[in-house]
mmCIF file of C-alpha atoms in Angstrom:
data_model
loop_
_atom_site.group_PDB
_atom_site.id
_atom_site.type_symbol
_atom_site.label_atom_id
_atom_site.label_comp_id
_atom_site.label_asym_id
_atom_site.label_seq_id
_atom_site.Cartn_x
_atom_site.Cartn_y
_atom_site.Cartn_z
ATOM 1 C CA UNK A 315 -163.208 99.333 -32.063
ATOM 2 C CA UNK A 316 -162.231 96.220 -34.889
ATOM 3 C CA UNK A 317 -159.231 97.302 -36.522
ATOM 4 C CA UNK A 318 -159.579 96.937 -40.145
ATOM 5 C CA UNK A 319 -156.988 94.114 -41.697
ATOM 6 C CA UNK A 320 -156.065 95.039 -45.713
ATOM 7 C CA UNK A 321 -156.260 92.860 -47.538
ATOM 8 C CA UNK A 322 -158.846 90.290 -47.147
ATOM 9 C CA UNK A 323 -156.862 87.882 -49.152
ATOM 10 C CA UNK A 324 -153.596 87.419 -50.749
ATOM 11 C CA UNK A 325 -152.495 84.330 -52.934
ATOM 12 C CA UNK A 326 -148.400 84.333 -53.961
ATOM 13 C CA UNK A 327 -146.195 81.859 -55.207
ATOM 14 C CA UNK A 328 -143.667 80.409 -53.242
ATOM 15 C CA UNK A 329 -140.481 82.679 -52.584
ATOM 16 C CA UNK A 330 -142.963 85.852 -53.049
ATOM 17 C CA UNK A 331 -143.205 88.438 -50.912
ATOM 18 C CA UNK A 332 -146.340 89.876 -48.950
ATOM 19 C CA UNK A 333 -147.704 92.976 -46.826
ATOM 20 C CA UNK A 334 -150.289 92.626 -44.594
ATOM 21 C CA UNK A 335 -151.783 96.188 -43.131
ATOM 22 C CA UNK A 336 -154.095 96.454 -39.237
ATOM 23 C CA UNK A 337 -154.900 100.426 -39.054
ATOM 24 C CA UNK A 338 -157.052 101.215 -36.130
ATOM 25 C CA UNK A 339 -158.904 104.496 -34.896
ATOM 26 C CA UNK A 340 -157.819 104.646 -31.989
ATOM 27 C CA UNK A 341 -154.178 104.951 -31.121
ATOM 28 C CA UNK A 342 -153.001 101.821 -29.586
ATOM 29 C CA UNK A 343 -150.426 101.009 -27.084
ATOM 30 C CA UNK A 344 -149.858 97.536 -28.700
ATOM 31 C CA UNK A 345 -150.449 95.696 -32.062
ATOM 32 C CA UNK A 346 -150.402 91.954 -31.395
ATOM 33 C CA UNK A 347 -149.946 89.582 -34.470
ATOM 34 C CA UNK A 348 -151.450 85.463 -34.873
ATOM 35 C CA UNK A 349 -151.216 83.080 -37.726
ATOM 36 C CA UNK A 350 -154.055 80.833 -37.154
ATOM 37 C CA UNK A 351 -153.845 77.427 -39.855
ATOM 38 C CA UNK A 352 -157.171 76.044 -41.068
ATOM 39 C CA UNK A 353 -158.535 73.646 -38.492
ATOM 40 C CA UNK A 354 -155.876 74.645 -35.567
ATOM 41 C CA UNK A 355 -155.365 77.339 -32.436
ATOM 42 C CA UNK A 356 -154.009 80.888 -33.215
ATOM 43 C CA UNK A 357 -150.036 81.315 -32.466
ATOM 44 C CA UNK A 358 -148.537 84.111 -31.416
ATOM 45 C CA UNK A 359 -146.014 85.581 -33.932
ATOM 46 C CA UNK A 360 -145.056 88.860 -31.766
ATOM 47 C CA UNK A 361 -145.911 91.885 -30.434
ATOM 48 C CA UNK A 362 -145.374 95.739 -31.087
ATOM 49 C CA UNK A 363 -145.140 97.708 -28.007
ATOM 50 C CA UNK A 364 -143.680 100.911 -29.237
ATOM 51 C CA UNK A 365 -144.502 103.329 -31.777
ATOM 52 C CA UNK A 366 -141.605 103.188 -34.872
ATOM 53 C CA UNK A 367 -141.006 99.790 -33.467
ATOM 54 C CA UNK A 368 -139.619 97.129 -35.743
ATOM 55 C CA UNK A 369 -139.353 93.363 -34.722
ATOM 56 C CA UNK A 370 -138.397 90.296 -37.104
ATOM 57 C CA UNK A 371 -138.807 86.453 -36.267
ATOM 58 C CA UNK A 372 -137.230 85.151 -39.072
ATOM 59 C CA UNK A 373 -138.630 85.896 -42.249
ATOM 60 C CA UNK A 374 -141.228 87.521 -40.364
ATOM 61 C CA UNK A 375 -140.798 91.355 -39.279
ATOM 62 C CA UNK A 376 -143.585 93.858 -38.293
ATOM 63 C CA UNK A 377 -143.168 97.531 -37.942
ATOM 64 C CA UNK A 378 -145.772 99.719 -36.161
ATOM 65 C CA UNK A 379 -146.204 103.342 -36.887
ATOM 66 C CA UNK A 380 -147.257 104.985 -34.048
ATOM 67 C CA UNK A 381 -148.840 108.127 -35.762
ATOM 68 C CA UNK A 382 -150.628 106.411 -38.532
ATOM 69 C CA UNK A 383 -152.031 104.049 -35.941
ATOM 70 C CA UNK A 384 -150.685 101.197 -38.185
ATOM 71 C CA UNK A 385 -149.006 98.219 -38.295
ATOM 72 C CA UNK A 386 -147.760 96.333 -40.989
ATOM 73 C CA UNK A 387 -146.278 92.785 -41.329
ATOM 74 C CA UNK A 388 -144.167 91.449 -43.456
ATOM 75 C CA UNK A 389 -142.974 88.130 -45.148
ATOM 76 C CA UNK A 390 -140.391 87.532 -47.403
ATOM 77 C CA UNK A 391 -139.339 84.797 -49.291
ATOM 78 C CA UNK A 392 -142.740 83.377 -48.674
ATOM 79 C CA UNK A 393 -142.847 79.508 -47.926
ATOM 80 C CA UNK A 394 -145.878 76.968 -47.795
ATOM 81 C CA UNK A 395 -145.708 76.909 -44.418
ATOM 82 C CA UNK A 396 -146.684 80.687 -43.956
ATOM 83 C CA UNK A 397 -150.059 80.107 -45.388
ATOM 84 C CA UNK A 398 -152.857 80.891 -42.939
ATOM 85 C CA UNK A 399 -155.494 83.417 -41.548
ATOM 86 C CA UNK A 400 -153.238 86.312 -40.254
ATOM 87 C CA UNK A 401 -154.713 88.368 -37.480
ATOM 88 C CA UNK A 402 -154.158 91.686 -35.887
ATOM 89 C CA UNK A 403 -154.974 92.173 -32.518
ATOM 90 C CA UNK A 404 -154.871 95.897 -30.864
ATOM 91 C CA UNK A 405 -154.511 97.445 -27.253
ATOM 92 C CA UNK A 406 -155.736 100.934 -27.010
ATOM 93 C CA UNK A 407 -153.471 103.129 -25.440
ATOM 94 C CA UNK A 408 -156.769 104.561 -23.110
ATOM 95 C CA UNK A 409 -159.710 103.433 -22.909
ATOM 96 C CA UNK A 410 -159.628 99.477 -23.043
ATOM 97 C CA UNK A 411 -158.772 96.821 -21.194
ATOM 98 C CA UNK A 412 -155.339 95.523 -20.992
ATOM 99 C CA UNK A 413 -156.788 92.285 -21.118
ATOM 100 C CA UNK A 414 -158.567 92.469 -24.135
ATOM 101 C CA UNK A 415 -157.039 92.233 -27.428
ATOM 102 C CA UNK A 416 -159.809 93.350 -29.967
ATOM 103 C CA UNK A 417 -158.858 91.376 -33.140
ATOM 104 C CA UNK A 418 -159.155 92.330 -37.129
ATOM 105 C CA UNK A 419 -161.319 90.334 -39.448
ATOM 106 C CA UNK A 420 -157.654 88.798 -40.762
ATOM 107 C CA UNK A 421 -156.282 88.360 -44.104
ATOM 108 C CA UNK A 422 -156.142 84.881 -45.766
ATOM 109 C CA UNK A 423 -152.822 84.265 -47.596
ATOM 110 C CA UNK A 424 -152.414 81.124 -49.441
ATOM 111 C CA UNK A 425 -148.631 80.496 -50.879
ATOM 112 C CA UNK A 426 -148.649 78.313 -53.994
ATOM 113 C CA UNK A 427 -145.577 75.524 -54.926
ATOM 114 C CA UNK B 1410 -144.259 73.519 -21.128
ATOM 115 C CA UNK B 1411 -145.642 75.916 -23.450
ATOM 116 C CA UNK B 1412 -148.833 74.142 -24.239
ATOM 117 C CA UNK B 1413 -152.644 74.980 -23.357
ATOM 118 C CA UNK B 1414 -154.622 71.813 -23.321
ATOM 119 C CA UNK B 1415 -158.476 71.752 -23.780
ATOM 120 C CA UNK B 1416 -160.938 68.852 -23.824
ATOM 121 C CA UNK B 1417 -162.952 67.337 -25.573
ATOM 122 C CA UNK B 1418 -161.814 68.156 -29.060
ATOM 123 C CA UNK B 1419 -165.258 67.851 -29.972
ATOM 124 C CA UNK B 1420 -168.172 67.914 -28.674
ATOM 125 C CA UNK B 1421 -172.187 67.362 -30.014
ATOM 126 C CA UNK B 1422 -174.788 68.099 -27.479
ATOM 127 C CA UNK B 1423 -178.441 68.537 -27.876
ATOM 128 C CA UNK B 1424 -180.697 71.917 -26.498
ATOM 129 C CA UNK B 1425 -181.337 70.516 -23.387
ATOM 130 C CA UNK B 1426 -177.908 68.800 -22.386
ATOM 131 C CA UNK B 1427 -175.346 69.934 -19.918
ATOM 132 C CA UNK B 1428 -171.780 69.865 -21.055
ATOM 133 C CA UNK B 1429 -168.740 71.255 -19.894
ATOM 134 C CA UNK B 1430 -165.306 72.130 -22.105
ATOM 135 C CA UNK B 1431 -161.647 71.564 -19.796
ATOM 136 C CA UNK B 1432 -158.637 73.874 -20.251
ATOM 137 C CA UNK B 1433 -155.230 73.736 -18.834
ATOM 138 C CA UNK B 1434 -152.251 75.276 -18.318
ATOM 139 C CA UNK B 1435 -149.212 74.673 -16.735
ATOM 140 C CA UNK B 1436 -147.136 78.063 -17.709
ATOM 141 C CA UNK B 1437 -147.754 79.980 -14.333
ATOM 142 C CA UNK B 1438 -150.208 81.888 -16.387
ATOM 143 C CA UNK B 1439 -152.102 83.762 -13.860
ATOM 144 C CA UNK B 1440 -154.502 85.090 -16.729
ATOM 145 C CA UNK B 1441 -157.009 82.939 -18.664
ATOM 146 C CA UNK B 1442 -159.801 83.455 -21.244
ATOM 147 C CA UNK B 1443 -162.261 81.879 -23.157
ATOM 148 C CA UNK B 1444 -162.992 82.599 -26.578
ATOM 149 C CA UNK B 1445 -165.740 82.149 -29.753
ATOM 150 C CA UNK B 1446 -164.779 81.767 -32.897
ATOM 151 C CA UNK B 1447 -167.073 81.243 -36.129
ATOM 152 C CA UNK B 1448 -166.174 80.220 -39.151
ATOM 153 C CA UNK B 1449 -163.917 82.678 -41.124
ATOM 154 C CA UNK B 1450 -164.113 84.905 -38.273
ATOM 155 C CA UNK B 1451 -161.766 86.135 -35.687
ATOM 156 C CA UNK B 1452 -162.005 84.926 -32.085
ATOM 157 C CA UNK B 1453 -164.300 87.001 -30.352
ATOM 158 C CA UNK B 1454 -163.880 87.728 -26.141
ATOM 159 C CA UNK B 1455 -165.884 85.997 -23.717
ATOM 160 C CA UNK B 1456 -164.970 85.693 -20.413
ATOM 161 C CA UNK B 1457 -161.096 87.023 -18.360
ATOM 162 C CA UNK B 1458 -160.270 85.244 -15.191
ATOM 163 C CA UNK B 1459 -157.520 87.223 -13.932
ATOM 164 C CA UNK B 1460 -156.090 85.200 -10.758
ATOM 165 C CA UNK B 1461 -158.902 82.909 -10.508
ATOM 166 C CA UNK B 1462 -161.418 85.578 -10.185
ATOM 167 C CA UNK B 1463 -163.883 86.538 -13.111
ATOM 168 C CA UNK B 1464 -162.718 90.109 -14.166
ATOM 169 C CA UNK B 1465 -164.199 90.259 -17.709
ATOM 170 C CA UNK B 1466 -167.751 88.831 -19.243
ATOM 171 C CA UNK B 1467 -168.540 90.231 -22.555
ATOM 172 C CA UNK B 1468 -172.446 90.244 -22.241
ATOM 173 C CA UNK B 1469 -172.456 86.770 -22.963
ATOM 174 C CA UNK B 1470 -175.732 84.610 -22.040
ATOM 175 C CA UNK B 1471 -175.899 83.210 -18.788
ATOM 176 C CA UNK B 1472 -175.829 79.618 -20.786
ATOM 177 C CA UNK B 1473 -172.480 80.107 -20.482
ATOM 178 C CA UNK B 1474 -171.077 79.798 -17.162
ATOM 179 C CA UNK B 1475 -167.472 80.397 -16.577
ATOM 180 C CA UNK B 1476 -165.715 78.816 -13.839
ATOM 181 C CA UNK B 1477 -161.905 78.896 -12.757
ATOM 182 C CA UNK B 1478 -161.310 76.256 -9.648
ATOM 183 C CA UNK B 1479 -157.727 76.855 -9.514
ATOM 184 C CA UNK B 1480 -154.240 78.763 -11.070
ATOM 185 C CA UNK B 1481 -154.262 76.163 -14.049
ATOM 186 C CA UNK B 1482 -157.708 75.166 -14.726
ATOM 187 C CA UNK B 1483 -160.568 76.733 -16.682
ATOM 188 C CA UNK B 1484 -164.035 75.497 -17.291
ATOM 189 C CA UNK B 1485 -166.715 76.534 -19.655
ATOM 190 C CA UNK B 1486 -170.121 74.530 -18.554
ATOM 191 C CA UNK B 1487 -172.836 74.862 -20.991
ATOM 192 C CA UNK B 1488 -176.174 74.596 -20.838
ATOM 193 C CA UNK B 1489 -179.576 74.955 -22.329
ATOM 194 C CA UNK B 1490 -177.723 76.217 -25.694
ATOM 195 C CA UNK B 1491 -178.975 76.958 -28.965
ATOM 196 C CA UNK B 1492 -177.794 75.771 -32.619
ATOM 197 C CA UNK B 1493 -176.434 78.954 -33.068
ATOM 198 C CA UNK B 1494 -173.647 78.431 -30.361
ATOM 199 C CA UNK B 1495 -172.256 76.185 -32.453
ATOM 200 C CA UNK B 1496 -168.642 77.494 -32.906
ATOM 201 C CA UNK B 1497 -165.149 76.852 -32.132
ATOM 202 C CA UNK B 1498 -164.249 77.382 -28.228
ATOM 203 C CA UNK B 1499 -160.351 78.617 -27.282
ATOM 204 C CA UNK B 1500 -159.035 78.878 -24.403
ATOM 205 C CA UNK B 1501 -156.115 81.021 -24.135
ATOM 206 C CA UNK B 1502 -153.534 82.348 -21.114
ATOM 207 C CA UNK B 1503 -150.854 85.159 -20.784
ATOM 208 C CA UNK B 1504 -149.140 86.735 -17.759
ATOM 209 C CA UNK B 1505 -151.460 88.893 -16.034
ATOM 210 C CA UNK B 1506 -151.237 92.504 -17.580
ATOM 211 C CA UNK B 1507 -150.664 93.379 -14.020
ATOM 212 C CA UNK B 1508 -147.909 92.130 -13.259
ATOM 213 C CA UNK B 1509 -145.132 94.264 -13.301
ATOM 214 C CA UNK B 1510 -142.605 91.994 -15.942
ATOM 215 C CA UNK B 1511 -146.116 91.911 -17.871
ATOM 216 C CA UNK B 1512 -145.400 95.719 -19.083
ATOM 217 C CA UNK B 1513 -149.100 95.538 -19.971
ATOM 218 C CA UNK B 1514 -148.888 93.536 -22.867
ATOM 219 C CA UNK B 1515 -150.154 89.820 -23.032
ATOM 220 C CA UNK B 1516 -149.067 87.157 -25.305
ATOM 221 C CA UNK B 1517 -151.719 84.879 -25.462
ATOM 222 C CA UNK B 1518 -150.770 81.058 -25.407
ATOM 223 C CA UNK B 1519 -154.078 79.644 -27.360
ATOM 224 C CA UNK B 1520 -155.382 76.164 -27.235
ATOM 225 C CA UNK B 1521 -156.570 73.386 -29.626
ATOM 226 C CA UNK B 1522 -160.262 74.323 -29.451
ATOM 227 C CA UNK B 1523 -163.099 72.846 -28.784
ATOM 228 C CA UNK B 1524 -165.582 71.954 -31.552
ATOM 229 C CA UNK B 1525 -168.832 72.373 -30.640
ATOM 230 C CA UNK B 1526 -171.968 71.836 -32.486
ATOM 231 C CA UNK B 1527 -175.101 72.186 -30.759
ATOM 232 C CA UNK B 1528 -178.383 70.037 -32.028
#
C-alpha cells in the first residue's frame, strides 16, 4: 500500500526550514528516503531501520516513529541545492517483499535565493 | 565505483521496432531492478533480478522482456510497444536483501534513465 507523502509541495526561502511527513498503514520495518532533481536519477539520502530511530546527513535528519507508522524528514537551513522531488519509500514489516520499496507520490520543495 | 550506468540516454522508437535499454554496475550488487517512471510520478516496480535470476515481475506486459546475462549487466528489450510506454526507464541495484550484512534493507544505487518515447 502507497504511503501517503504531506505535503504535495513546499516553496521556502533560502536558510528556511522544512518538514516533510510519509505515514503508511501498514507498519513498516523500514522508511527509505530519495531526492530525485528535475531531469536526473533518484539518490539515496538514508534509511530508517528502527522504530524511534533518528539519523542526520548533514543538514538532513529523519526520525521514524515506529507506532505512528511515520516518518518525517527534516531540513534546516534550507539551501538551493536541496530543491527537488522528495520521496518516501516503505518496507512492510510482514507481508511484502524485501525487495520492493513501495514509494509515496513525493513532495516538491522548491528553495528560493 | 558507486555509479549505475544505463544506455542510451534516449531513445525514440516506433510501434513496431525492437529496442533494447543497457544497465551496469560495477558495485558487487547482486540485486538489480528496473523501474517506470511518468512524469511527476514516483518510480513504479517492474522487474527484481536477484542473483541473475528473475525473482520479481510486477504484471508487466510481456513487451517487456527482462533479461540479466551476468552479475553486472541488466537489459530491458522492448518490443511491439505502445505510445503510452513512453516514460522514463531506471535501473537501480542494492545488496541482495538476503544477504546477511544486507539486514534486509536495500539502498538502491539508481541510474541516469533512459528516455523513452514511443511513436
Amino acid at each position: 500500500q502507497q504511503p501517503v507523502q504531506s505535503p504535495q509541495a513546499v516553496i521556502l526561502r533560502e536558510g528556511e526550514d522544512a518538514v516533510i511527513n510519509c505515514s503508511s498503514s501498514k507498519a513498516l520495518y523500514s522508511v527509505h528516503w530519495y531526492r530525485q532533481k528535475h531531469g536526473e536519477a533518484p539518490v539515496f539520502l538514508m534509511i530508517l531501520l528502527k522504530g524511534g530511530e533518528q539519523k542526520g546527513h548533514e543538514k538532513i535528519s529523519a526520525s521514524f516513529n515506529e507506532k505512528k507508522q511515520q516518518s518525517s524528514l527534516y531540513l534546516t537551513a534550507s539551501q538551493l541545492s536541496y530543491s527537488g522531488t522528495y520521496f518516501c519509500g516503505t518496507v512492510p514489516l510482514s507481508g511484502g517483499s524485501n525487495y520492493k520499496l513501495t514509494f509515496g507520490k513525493g513532495t516538491l520543495l522548491t528553495v528560493n535565493p | 565505483d558507486t555509479e549505475v550506468t544505463q544506455t542510451p540516454k534516449h531513445l525514440v522508437m516506433g510501434m513496431t521496432n525492437k529496442k533494447s535499454l543497457k544497465c551496469e554496475q560495477h558495485m558487487g550488487h547482486r540485486a538489480m531492478y528496473w523501474y517506470k517512471q511518468k512524469a511527476k510520478k514516483p518510480p513504479e516496480l517492474m522487474f527484481v533480478y536477484s542473483y541473475e535470476k528473475l525473482s520479481i515481475n510486477e504484471s508487466v506486459p510481456s513487451r517487456f522482456s527482462p533479461e540479466c546475462p551476468n552479475s553486472s549487466l541488466l537489459n530491458l528489450h522492448l518490443h511491439a510497444l505502445q505510445p503510452e510506454d513512453s516514460a522514463l526507464y531506471l535501473c537501480a541495484s542494492s545488496q541482495d536483501p538476503r544477504e546477511s550484512r544486507a539486514e534486509r534493507h536495500n539502498e538502491q544505487f539508481f541510474g541516469p534513465g533512459t528516455r523513452l518515447t514511443v511513436l
